[in-house]
Coordinates of C-alpha atoms in Angstrom, one line a residue:
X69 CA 45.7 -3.1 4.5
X70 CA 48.7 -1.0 4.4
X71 CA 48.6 1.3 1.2
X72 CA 45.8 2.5 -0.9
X73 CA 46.1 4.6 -4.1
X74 CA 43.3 7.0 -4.0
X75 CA 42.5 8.6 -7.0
X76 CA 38.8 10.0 -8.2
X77 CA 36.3 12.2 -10.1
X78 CA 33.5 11.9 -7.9
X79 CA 34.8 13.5 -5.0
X80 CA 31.8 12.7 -2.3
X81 CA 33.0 11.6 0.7
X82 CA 36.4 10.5 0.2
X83 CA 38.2 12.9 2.4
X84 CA 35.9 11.5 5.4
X85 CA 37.0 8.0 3.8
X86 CA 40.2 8.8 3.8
X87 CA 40.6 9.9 6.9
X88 CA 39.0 6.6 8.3
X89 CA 42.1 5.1 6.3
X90 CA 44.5 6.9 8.1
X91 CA 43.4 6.2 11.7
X92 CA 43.5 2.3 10.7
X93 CA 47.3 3.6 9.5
X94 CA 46.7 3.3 6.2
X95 CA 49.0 5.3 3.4
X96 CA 47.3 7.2 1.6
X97 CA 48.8 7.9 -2.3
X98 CA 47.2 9.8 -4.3
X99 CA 47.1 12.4 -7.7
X100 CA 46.0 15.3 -9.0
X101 CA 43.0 17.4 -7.6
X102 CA 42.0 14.3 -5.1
X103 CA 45.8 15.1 -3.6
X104 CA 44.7 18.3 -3.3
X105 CA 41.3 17.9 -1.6
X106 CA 42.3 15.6 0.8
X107 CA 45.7 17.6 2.2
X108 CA 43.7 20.6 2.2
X109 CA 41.6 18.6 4.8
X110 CA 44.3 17.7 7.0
X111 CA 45.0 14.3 5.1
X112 CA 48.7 13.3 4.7
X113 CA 48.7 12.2 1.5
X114 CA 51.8 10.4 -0.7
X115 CA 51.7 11.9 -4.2
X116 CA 51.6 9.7 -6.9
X117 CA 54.9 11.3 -8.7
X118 CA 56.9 10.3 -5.5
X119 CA 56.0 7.3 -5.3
X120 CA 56.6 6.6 -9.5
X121 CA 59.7 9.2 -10.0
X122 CA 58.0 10.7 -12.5
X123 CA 56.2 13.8 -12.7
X124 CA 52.5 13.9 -13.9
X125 CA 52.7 15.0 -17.2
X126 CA 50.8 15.7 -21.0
X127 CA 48.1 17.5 -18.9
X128 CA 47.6 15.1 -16.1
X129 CA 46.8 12.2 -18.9
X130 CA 50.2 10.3 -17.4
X131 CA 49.9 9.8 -13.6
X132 CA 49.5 6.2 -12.8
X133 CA 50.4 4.3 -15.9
X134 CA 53.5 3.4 -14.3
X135 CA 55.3 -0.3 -13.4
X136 CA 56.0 0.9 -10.1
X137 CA 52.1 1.4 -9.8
X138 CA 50.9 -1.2 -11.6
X139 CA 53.2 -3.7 -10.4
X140 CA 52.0 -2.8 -7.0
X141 CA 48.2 -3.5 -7.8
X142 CA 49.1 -6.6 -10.2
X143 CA 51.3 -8.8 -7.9
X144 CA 49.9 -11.8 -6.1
X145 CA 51.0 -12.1 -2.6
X146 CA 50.9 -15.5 -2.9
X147 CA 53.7 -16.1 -5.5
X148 CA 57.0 -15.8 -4.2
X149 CA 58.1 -14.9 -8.1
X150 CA 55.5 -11.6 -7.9
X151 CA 57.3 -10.6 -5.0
X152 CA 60.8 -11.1 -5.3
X153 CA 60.2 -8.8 -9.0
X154 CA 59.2 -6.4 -6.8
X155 CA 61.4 -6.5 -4.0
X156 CA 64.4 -6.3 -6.5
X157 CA 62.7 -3.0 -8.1
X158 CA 61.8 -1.6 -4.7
X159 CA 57.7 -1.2 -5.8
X160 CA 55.7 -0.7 -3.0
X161 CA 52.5 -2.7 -2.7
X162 CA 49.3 -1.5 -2.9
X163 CA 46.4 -3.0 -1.3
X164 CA 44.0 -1.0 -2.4
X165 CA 42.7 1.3 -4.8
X166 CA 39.5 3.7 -5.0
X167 CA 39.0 5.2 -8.6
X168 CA 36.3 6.3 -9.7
X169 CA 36.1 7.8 -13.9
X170 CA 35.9 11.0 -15.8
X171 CA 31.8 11.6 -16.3
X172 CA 32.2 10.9 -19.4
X173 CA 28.4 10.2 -20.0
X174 CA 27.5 13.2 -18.2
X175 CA 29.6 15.2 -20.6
X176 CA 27.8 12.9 -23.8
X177 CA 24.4 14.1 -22.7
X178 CA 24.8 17.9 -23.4
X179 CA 23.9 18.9 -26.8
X180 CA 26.5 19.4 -29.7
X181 CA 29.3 18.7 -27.2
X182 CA 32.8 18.9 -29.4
X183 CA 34.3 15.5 -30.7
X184 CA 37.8 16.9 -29.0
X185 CA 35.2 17.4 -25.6
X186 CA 34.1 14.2 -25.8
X187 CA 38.0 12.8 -26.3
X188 CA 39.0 14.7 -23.5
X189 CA 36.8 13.2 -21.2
X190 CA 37.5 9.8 -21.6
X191 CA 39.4 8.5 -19.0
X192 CA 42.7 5.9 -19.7
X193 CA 44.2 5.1 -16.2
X194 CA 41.2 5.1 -13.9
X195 CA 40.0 1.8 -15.9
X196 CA 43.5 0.3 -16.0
X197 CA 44.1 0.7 -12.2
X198 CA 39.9 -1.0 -11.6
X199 CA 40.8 -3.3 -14.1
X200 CA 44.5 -4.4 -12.4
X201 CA 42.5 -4.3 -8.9
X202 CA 40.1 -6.2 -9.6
X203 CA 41.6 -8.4 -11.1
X204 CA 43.8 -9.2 -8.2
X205 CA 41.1 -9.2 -5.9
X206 CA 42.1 -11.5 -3.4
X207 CA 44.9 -9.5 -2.7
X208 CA 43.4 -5.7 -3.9
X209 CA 40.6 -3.9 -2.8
X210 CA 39.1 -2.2 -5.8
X211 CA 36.6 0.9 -4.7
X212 CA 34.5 2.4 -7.2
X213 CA 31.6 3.7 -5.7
X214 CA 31.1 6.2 -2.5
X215 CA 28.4 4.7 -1.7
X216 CA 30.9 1.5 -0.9
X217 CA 32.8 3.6 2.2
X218 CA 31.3 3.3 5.4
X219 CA 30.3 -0.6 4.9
X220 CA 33.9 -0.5 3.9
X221 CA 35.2 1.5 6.9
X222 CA 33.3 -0.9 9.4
X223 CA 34.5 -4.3 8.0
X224 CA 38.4 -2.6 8.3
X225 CA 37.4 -2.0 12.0
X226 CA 35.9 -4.9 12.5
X227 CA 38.8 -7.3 10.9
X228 CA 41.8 -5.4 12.4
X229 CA 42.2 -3.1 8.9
X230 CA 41.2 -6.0 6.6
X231 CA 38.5 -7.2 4.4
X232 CA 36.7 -10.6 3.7
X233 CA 36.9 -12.7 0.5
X234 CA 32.9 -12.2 -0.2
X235 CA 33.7 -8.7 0.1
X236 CA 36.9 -8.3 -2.3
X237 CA 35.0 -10.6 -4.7
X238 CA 31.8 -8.1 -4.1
X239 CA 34.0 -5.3 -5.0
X240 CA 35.7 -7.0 -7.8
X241 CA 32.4 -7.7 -9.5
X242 CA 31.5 -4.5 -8.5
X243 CA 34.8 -2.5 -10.9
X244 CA 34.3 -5.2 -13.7
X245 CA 30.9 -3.6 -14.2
X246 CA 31.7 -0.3 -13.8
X247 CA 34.3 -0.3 -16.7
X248 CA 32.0 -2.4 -18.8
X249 CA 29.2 0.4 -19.0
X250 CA 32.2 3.0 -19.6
X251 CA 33.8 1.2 -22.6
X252 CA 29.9 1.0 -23.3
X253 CA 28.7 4.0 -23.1
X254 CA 32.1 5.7 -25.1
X255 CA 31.4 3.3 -28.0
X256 CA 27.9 3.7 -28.3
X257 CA 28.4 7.6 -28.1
X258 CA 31.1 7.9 -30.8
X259 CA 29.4 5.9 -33.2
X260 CA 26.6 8.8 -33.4
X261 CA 30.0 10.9 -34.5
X262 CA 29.9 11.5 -38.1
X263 CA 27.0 8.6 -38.6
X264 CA 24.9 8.9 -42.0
X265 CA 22.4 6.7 -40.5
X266 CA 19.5 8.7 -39.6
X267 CA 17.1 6.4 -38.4
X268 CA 17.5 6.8 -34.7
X269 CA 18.1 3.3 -33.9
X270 CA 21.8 1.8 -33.3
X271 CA 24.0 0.1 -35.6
X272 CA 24.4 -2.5 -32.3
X273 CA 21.6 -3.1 -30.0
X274 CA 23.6 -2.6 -26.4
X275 CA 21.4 -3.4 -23.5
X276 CA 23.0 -3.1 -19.8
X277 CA 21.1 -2.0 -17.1
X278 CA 21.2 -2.8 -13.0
X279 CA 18.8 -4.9 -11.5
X280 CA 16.7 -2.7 -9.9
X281 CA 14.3 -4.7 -8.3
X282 CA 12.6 -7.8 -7.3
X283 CA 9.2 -9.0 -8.5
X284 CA 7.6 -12.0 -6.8
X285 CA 6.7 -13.0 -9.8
X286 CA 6.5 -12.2 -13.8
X287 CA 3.0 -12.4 -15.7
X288 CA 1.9 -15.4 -13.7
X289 CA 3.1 -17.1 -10.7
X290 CA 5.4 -19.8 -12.6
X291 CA 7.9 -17.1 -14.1
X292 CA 10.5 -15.1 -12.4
X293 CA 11.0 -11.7 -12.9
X294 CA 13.0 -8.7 -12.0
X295 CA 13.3 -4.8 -13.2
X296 CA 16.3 -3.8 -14.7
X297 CA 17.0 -0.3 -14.9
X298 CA 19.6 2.9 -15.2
X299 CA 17.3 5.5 -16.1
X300 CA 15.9 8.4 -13.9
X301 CA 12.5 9.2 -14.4
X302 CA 9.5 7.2 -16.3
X303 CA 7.5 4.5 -14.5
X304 CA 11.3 2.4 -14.5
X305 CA 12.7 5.1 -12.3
X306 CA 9.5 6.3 -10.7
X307 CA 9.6 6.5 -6.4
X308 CA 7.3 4.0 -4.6
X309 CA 5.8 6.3 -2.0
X310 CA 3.5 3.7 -0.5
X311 CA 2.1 0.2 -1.0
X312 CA 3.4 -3.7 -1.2
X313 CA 5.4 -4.4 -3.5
X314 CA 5.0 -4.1 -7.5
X315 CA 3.7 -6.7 -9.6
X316 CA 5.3 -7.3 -13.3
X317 CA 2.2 -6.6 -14.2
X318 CA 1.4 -3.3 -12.0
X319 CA 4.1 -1.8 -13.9
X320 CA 3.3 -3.0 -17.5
X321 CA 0.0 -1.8 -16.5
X322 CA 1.7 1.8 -15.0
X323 CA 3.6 2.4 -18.1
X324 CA 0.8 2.2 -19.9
X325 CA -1.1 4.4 -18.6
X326 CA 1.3 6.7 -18.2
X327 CA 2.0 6.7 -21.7
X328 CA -1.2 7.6 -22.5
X329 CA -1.9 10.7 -20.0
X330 CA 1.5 12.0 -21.4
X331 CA -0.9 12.7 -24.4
X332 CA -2.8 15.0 -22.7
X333 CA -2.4 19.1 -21.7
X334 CA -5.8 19.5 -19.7
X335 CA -6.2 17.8 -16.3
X336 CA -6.3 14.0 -17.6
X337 CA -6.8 10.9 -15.9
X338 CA -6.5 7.6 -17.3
X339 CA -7.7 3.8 -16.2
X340 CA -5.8 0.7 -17.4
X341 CA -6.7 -2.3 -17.3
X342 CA -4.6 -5.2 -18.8
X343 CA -2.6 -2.5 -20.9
X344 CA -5.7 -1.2 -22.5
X345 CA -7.8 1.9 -21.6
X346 CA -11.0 1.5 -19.8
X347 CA -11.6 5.1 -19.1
X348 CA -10.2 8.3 -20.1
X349 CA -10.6 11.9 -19.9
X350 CA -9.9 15.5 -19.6
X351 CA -11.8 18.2 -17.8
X352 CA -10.9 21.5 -16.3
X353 CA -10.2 19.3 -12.5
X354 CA -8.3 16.1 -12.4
X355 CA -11.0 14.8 -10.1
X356 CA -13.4 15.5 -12.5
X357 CA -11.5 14.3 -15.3
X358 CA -11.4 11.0 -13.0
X359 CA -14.9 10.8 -12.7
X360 CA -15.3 11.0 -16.1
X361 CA -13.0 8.1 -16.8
X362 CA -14.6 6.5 -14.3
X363 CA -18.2 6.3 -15.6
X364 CA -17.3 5.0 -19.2
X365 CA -16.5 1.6 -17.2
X366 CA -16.6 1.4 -13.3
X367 CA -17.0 -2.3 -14.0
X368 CA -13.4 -2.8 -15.7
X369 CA -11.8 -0.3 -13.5
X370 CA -11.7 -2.3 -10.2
X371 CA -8.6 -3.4 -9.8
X372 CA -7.3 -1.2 -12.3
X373 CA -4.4 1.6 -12.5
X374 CA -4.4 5.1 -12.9
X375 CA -2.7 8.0 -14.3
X376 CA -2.6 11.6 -13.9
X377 CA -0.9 14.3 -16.1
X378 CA -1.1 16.7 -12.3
X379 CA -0.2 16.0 -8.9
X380 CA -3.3 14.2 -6.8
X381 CA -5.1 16.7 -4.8
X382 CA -7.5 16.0 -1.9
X383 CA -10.7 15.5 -4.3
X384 CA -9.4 13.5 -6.2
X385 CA -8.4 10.9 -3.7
X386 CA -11.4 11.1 -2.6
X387 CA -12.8 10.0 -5.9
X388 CA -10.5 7.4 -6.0
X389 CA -10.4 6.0 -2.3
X390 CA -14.1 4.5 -3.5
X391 CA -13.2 1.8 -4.9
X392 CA -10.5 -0.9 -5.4
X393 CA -7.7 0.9 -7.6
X394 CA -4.3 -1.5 -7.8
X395 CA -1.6 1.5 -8.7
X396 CA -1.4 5.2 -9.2
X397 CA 1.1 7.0 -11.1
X398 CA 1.0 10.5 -11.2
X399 CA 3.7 13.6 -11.5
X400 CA 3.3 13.7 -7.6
X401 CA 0.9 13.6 -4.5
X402 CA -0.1 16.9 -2.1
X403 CA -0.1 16.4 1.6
X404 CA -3.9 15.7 1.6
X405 CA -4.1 13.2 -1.1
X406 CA -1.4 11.2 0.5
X407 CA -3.0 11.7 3.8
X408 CA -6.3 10.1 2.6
X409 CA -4.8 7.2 0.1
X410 CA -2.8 6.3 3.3
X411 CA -5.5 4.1 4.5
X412 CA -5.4 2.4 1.7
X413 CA -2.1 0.3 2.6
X414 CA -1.3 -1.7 -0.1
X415 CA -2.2 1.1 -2.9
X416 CA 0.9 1.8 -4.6
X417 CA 1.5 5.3 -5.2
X418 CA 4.1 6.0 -7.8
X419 CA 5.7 9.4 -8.4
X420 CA 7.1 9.1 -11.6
X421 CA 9.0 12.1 -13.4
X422 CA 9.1 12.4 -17.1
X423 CA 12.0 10.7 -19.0
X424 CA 13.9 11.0 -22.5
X425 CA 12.0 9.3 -25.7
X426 CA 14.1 6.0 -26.2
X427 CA 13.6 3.2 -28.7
X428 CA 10.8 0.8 -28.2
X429 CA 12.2 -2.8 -27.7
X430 CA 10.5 -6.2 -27.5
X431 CA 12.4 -9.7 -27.9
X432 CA 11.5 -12.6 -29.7
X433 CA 12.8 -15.9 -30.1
X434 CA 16.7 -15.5 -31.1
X435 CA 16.2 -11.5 -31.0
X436 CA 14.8 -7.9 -30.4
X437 CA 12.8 -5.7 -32.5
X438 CA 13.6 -2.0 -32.5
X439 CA 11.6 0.9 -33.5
X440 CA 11.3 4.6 -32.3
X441 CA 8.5 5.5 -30.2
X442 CA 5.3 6.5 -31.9
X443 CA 5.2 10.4 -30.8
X444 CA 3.1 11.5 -33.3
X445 CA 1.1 14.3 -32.7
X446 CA -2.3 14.8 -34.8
X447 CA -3.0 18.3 -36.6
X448 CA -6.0 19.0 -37.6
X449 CA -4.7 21.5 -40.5
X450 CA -3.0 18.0 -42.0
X451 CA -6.4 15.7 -41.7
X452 CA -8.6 15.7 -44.8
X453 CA -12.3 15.4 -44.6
X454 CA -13.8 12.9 -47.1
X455 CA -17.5 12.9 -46.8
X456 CA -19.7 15.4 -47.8
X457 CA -20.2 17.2 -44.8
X458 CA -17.1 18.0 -42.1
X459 CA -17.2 18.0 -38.8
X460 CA -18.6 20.2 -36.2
X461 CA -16.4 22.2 -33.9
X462 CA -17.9 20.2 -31.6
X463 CA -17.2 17.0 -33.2
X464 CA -13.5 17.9 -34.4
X465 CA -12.7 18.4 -30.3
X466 CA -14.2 15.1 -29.6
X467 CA -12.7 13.3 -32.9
X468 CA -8.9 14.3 -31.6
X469 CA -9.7 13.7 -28.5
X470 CA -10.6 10.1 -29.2
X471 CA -7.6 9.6 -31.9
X472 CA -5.1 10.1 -28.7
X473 CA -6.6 7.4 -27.1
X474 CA -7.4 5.0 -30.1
X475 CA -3.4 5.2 -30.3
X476 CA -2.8 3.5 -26.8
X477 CA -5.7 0.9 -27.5
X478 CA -4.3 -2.8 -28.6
X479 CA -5.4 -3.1 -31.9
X480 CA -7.4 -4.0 -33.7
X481 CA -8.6 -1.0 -31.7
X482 CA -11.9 1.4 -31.5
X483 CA -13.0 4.3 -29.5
X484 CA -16.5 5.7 -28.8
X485 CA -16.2 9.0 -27.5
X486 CA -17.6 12.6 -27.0
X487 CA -15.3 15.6 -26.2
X488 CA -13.1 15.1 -23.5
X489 CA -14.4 11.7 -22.4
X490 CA -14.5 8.2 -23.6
X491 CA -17.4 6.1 -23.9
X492 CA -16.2 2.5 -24.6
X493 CA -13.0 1.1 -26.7
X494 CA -13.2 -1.9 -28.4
X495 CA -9.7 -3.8 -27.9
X496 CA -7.6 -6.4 -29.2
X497 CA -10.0 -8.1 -31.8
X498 CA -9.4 -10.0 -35.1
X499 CA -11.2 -7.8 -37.3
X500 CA -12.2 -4.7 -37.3
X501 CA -15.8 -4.6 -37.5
X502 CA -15.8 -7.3 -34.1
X503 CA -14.0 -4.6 -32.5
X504 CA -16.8 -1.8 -33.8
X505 CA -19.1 -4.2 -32.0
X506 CA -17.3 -5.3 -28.6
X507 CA -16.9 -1.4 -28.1
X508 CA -20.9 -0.7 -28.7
X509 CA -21.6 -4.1 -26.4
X510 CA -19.7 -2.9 -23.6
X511 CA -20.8 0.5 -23.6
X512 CA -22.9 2.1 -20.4
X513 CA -23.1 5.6 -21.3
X514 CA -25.5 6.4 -24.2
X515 CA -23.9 6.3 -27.9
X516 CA -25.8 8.3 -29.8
X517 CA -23.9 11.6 -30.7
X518 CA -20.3 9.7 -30.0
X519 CA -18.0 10.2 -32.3
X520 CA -15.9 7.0 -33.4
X521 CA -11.6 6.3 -33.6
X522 CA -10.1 3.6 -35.4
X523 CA -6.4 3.0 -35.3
X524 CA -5.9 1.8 -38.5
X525 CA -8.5 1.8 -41.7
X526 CA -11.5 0.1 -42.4
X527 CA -11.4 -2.2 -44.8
X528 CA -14.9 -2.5 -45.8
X529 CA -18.4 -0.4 -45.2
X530 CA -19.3 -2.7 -42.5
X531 CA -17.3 -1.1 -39.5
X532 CA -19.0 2.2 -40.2
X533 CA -22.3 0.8 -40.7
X534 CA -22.1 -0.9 -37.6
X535 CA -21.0 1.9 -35.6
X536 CA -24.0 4.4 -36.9
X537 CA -26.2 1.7 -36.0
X538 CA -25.1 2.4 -32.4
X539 CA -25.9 6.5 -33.2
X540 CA -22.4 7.6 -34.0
X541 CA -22.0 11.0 -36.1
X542 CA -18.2 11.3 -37.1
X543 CA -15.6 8.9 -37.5
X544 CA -11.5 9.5 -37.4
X545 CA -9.7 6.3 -39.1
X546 CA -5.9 7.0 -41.0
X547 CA -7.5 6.2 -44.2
X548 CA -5.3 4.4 -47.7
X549 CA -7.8 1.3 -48.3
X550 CA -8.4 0.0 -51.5
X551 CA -11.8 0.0 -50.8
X552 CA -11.6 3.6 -49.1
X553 CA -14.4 4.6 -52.0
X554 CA -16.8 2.3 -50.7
X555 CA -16.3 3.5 -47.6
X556 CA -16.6 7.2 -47.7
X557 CA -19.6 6.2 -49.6
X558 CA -21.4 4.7 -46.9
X559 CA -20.5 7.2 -44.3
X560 CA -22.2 9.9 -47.0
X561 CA -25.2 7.8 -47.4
X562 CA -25.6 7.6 -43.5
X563 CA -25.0 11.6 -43.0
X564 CA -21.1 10.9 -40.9
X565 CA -18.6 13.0 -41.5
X566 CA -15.1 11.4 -42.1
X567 CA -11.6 12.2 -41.4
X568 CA -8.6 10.8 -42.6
X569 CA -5.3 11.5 -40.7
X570 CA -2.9 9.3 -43.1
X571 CA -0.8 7.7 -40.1
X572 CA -1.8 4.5 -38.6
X573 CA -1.3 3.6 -34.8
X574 CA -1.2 -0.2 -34.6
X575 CA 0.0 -1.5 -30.9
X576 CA 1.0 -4.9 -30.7

């Protein structure tokens, strides 16, 4: 290792890398602002426009697109051909190169950023020197990531100033990756510019994320799986701040959950189990919205997972240290929560930050359906009571309580409920009026005076006539049934009060 072009956006650590470069004796050549940084350290550095003969020009957009660099990085050692061209044109080798690229992405994010911003910021020689690099990797060291330089700087030492195969190839796979997000992330930017398309999904599904992590296993022993992710925040990007390792289905089970406390402005706790609510509730504590969650179903929620719209405090972990709880995700954790849940070793307590709304994907066989998330919010002003009498205060705070959850409940789905508090949801059935039933059959708290959420209408007069059996007094269902007549008639004859809301929730 006798020459590396050094050349970067991301200016963290490279002046401490560099300088491990030059004790090995390695020249240092360099451009621009990263010239700059690293001689106002103490760094001799080569500039680029020595080395080249040309100047830097049309605003630093010219600096290494040059034969005399790009020979250097392209030629193989190997071929006596490569290195007689270069001998006879006097180009230097260079053996390796540390680039990192304009942020352009960072730049994309910011809201009604300037097409000429956007242009500006996309980067044309950092990608051709990875590129060239990488692809000469048994010869070229390609560096696109900081956090690459001391395990970089200790193989040097260790090798007398150079670098294993594994580790060039490593690197190599490394750049390739790097410039494959980039092209990604540019094209998948600019086709938002000027696009009549306002439906929010793509014209071209991209998908590219890291693997992230590990599972042991996926839904059941016999399948892999893995996490793949690039995002900051949500349950994907959440920190692990204690327990074994995650399941594929702790964090199915997490994002649930979390989904579903999101609803929420009170103090909210929610308790999943196989991607369905089993509890849920508000109240003016978070461990006494748990408790209340807790109660509709302590049966179904051992084993479960949890979610909180606060941090945990001390009470609440005491609530929850009770019984057997799988996973917690929650906003965070104060010193006394996590001093308690620490006995519980394998708990896994997730600290998960909110993250941007993002298309809703799912494949199937030979594709992916997209759709945009279902963020609807419920006003009452736009409901429209059918039956002859409306709903109570009461009722109406109990009714939109119950239509937030109803919308995380696999459908067909129904919720029992009173204000700020389910009773028992009905999950997953056939028909509708099975799921009316489950819900009744698997309630432990008393029915009678519950109000009742469906996610989608009722068909037929049954559903309702089931559910008042069970001592129900209002019912919330979206409504637009042919038969929507005969059902607004039967919740009249049995004294309910009906609301429609117009939108449906259907999970899948």
């Amino acid at each position: 290792m006798k020459r590396a072009l050094i050349s970067v956006t991301d200016k963290t650590g490279v002046v401490e890398f560099a300088q491990g470069l030059r004790d090995l004796g390695v020249e240092i050549v360099s451009t621009g602002g990263t010239a700059r940084a690293l001689e106002a350290a103490g760094v001799p550095v080569r500039e680029v426009s020595e080395l080249t003969g040309f100047p830097e020009m049309l605003d630093g957009r010219l600096k290494t697109i040059h034969p005399r660099v790009a020979g250097g990085v392209l030629a193989i050692r190997a071929n006596s051909e490569h290195m007689q061209a270069l001998a006879t044109h006097s180009i230097p080798l260079i053996d390796m190169v540390v680039v990192n690229l304009y942020q352009f992405e960072k730049v994309a994010a910011r809201q009604g950023v300037p097409l000429s911003e956007l242009i500006a910021n996309i980067d044309i020689g950092g990608p051709t020197l990875i590129r060239a690099a990488a692809k000469n990797y048994q010869d070229v060291a390609v560096v696109v990531s900081p956090d690459d330089y001391p395990a970089i700087l200790q193989e040097l030492h260790e090798r007398e100033a150079s670098l294993s195969e594994p580790t060039l190839w490593g690197l190599a796979k490394k750049a390739f990756a790097l410039t494959a997000a980039y092209d990604r992330a540019i094209s998948a930017r600019l086709a938002r510019v000027g696009a009549e398309d306002d439906s929010g999904l793509p014209a071209f599904l991209d998908i590219r994320a890291p693997r992230a992590l590990d599972l042991r296993y996926g839904e059941n022993p016999h399948q892999k799986a893995a996490l793949y992710s690039s995002r900051l925040g949500g349950v994907a990007g959440a920190e692990q701040l204690q327990g074994k390792e995650l399941s594929y289905n702790n964090l199915v089970d997490l994002d649930a959950a979390w989904q579903l406390i999101r609803e929420f402005e009170h103090p909210a706790a929610a308790i999943i189990k196989h991607t369905n609510p089993c509890g849920c509730a508000e109240a003016s504590t978070l461990a006494e919205g748990y408790r209340r969650a807790f109660e509709a179903d302590p049966v179904s929620a051992f084993g479960g997972v949890l979610a909180f719209n606060r941090a945990v405090d001390r009470d609440t972990a005491a609530e929850i240290a009770k019984t057997f709880i799988e996973a917690i995700a929650a906003p965070g954790y104060d010193a006394a929560a996590r001093e308690l849940l620490a006995a519980k070793k394998n708990l896994r307590l997730l600290a998960v930050s909110r993250a941007p709304e993002e298309p809703v994907m799912k494949s199937i066989s030979g594709g992916y359906l997209v759709q945009t998330p279902d963020t609807h919010r419920l006003e009452r002003s736009a409901c429209q009571v059918k039956t002859e009498r409306a709903p109570t205060d009461e009722e109406w705070r109990a009714l939109e309580f119950a239509w937030k959850v109803s919308k995380h409940v696999k459908s067909n789905a129904i919720v029992y409920a009173r204000e700020g508090q389910t009773i028992s949801v009905g999950a997953g059935q056939m028909s509708r009026v099975d799921a009316v039933k489950v819900g009744a059959m698997k309630a432990l708290l008393p029915l009678a005076g519950t109000v009742l959420a469906s996610d989608a209408f009722f068909p037929f007069p049954d559903g309702v006539e089931e559910a008042a059996k069970h001592g129900i007094t209002a019912v919330i269902q979206p409504g637009g049934s042919v038969g929507d007549d005969n059902v607004i008639a039967a919740a009249n004859k049995l004294g309910l009060a009906m609301v429609f809301t117009g939108v449906r929730h259907f999970r899948h």
